[in-house]
Amino acid sequence: MQGREELLLMSKNKKGKAKKQLVSDKKQYVMKLVLSDTCAVCKTPCDRGMDYLARMSRPGAVGKGVPCILTRKKL
């Protein structure tokens, strides 16, 4: 019978817990993908963009872009 009593006590304790913050309630940001030609003419170069530009400068390199921190917007 002790097992049943423990289960009842455990279920009663759950009532006082605070709700967790949902992922949808947190701030979310979106950044645009830019290609190496955009990074090459950027007025404020960043490390991520310069690394991407260096990789794409090699012959035969294929890339899909890099997220640009300067185009970050809130959702």
PDB file of C-alpha atoms in Angstrom:
ATOM      1  CA  MET A   1       0.000   0.000   0.000  1.00  0.00           C
ATOM      2  CA  GLN A   2       2.919   2.353   0.481  1.00  0.00           C
ATOM      3  CA  GLY A   3       3.451   2.493  -3.261  1.00  0.00           C
ATOM      4  CA  ARG A   4      -0.048   3.882  -3.773  1.00  0.00           C
ATOM      5  CA  GLU A   5       0.433   6.541  -1.093  1.00  0.00           C
ATOM      6  CA  GLU A   6       3.700   7.647  -2.665  1.00  0.00           C
ATOM      7  CA  LEU A   7       2.026   7.974  -6.050  1.00  0.00           C
ATOM      8  CA  LEU A   8      -0.739  10.097  -4.543  1.00  0.00           C
ATOM      9  CA  LEU A   9       1.790  12.365  -2.835  1.00  0.00           C
ATOM     10  CA  MET A  10       3.791  12.728  -6.033  1.00  0.00           C
ATOM     11  CA  SER A  11       0.718  13.692  -8.020  1.00  0.00           C
ATOM     12  CA  LYS A  12      -0.214  16.344  -5.451  1.00  0.00           C
ATOM     13  CA  ASN A  13       3.238  17.973  -5.644  1.00  0.00           C
ATOM     14  CA  LYS A  14       2.949  18.529  -9.387  1.00  0.00           C
ATOM     15  CA  LYS A  15       0.188  21.052  -8.821  1.00  0.00           C
ATOM     16  CA  GLY A  16       2.528  23.715  -7.409  1.00  0.00           C
ATOM     17  CA  LYS A  17       5.077  23.709 -10.245  1.00  0.00           C
ATOM     18  CA  ALA A  18       5.405  26.825 -12.371  1.00  0.00           C
ATOM     19  CA  LYS A  19       4.683  26.595 -16.072  1.00  0.00           C
ATOM     20  CA  LYS A  20       7.656  26.477 -18.396  1.00  0.00           C
ATOM     21  CA  GLN A  21       8.049  29.236 -20.938  1.00  0.00           C
ATOM     22  CA  LEU A  22       7.050  27.993 -24.374  1.00  0.00           C
ATOM     23  CA  VAL A  23       9.498  28.204 -27.249  1.00  0.00           C
ATOM     24  CA  SER A  24       6.998  30.308 -29.173  1.00  0.00           C
ATOM     25  CA  ASP A  25       7.019  32.938 -26.399  1.00  0.00           C
ATOM     26  CA  LYS A  26      10.757  33.558 -26.733  1.00  0.00           C
ATOM     27  CA  LYS A  27      12.164  36.124 -29.147  1.00  0.00           C
ATOM     28  CA  GLN A  28      13.025  34.665 -32.520  1.00  0.00           C
ATOM     29  CA  TYR A  29      15.186  36.270 -35.162  1.00  0.00           C
ATOM     30  CA  VAL A  30      15.481  35.783 -38.908  1.00  0.00           C
ATOM     31  CA  MET A  31      18.535  36.554 -41.021  1.00  0.00           C
ATOM     32  CA  LYS A  32      18.691  36.705 -44.799  1.00  0.00           C
ATOM     33  CA  LEU A  33      21.091  34.466 -46.681  1.00  0.00           C
ATOM     34  CA  VAL A  34      23.635  36.429 -48.693  1.00  0.00           C
ATOM     35  CA  LEU A  35      26.122  35.244 -51.303  1.00  0.00           C
ATOM     36  CA  SER A  36      29.832  35.950 -51.547  1.00  0.00           C
ATOM     37  CA  ASP A  37      29.370  38.895 -53.937  1.00  0.00           C
ATOM     38  CA  THR A  38      27.313  40.675 -51.260  1.00  0.00           C
ATOM     39  CA  CYS A  39      29.991  39.985 -48.639  1.00  0.00           C
ATOM     40  CA  ALA A  40      32.666  41.346 -50.982  1.00  0.00           C
ATOM     41  CA  VAL A  41      31.044  44.805 -51.190  1.00  0.00           C
ATOM     42  CA  CYS A  42      29.774  44.957 -47.597  1.00  0.00           C
ATOM     43  CA  LYS A  43      30.624  48.198 -45.750  1.00  0.00           C
ATOM     44  CA  THR A  44      30.841  46.435 -42.366  1.00  0.00           C
ATOM     45  CA  PRO A  45      32.573  43.081 -42.967  1.00  0.00           C
ATOM     46  CA  CYS A  46      32.089  40.371 -40.344  1.00  0.00           C
ATOM     47  CA  ASP A  47      34.130  37.253 -39.592  1.00  0.00           C
ATOM     48  CA  ARG A  48      31.458  34.882 -40.883  1.00  0.00           C
ATOM     49  CA  GLY A  49      31.145  36.766 -44.170  1.00  0.00           C
ATOM     50  CA  MET A  50      34.889  37.030 -44.714  1.00  0.00           C
ATOM     51  CA  ASP A  51      35.370  33.300 -44.046  1.00  0.00           C
ATOM     52  CA  TYR A  52      32.617  32.517 -46.539  1.00  0.00           C
ATOM     53  CA  LEU A  53      34.151  34.883 -49.111  1.00  0.00           C
ATOM     54  CA  ALA A  54      37.542  33.169 -48.704  1.00  0.00           C
ATOM     55  CA  ARG A  55      35.982  29.704 -49.189  1.00  0.00           C
ATOM     56  CA  MET A  56      34.053  30.792 -52.271  1.00  0.00           C
ATOM     57  CA  SER A  57      37.174  32.375 -53.812  1.00  0.00           C
ATOM     58  CA  ARG A  58      38.697  28.924 -54.303  1.00  0.00           C
ATOM     59  CA  PRO A  59      38.177  27.351 -57.735  1.00  0.00           C
ATOM     60  CA  GLY A  60      35.282  24.894 -57.883  1.00  0.00           C
ATOM     61  CA  ALA A  61      33.704  26.051 -54.624  1.00  0.00           C
ATOM     62  CA  VAL A  62      29.949  25.638 -54.304  1.00  0.00           C
ATOM     63  CA  GLY A  63      27.988  27.505 -51.657  1.00  0.00           C
ATOM     64  CA  LYS A  64      24.420  28.288 -50.733  1.00  0.00           C
ATOM     65  CA  GLY A  65      25.031  31.528 -48.879  1.00  0.00           C
ATOM     66  CA  VAL A  66      25.663  32.581 -45.316  1.00  0.00           C
ATOM     67  CA  PRO A  67      23.282  34.231 -42.793  1.00  0.00           C
ATOM     68  CA  CYS A  68      24.033  37.951 -42.573  1.00  0.00           C
ATOM     69  CA  ILE A  69      23.875  39.422 -39.053  1.00  0.00           C
ATOM     70  CA  LEU A  70      23.182  42.875 -40.521  1.00  0.00           C
ATOM     71  CA  THR A  71      19.838  41.677 -41.915  1.00  0.00           C
ATOM     72  CA  ARG A  72      18.596  40.277 -38.576  1.00  0.00           C
ATOM     73  CA  LYS A  73      14.921  40.988 -37.833  1.00  0.00           C
ATOM     74  CA  LYS A  74      12.535  39.969 -35.057  1.00  0.00           C
ATOM     75  CA  LEU A  75       9.581  37.749 -35.795  1.00  0.00           C
TER      76      LEU A  75
END
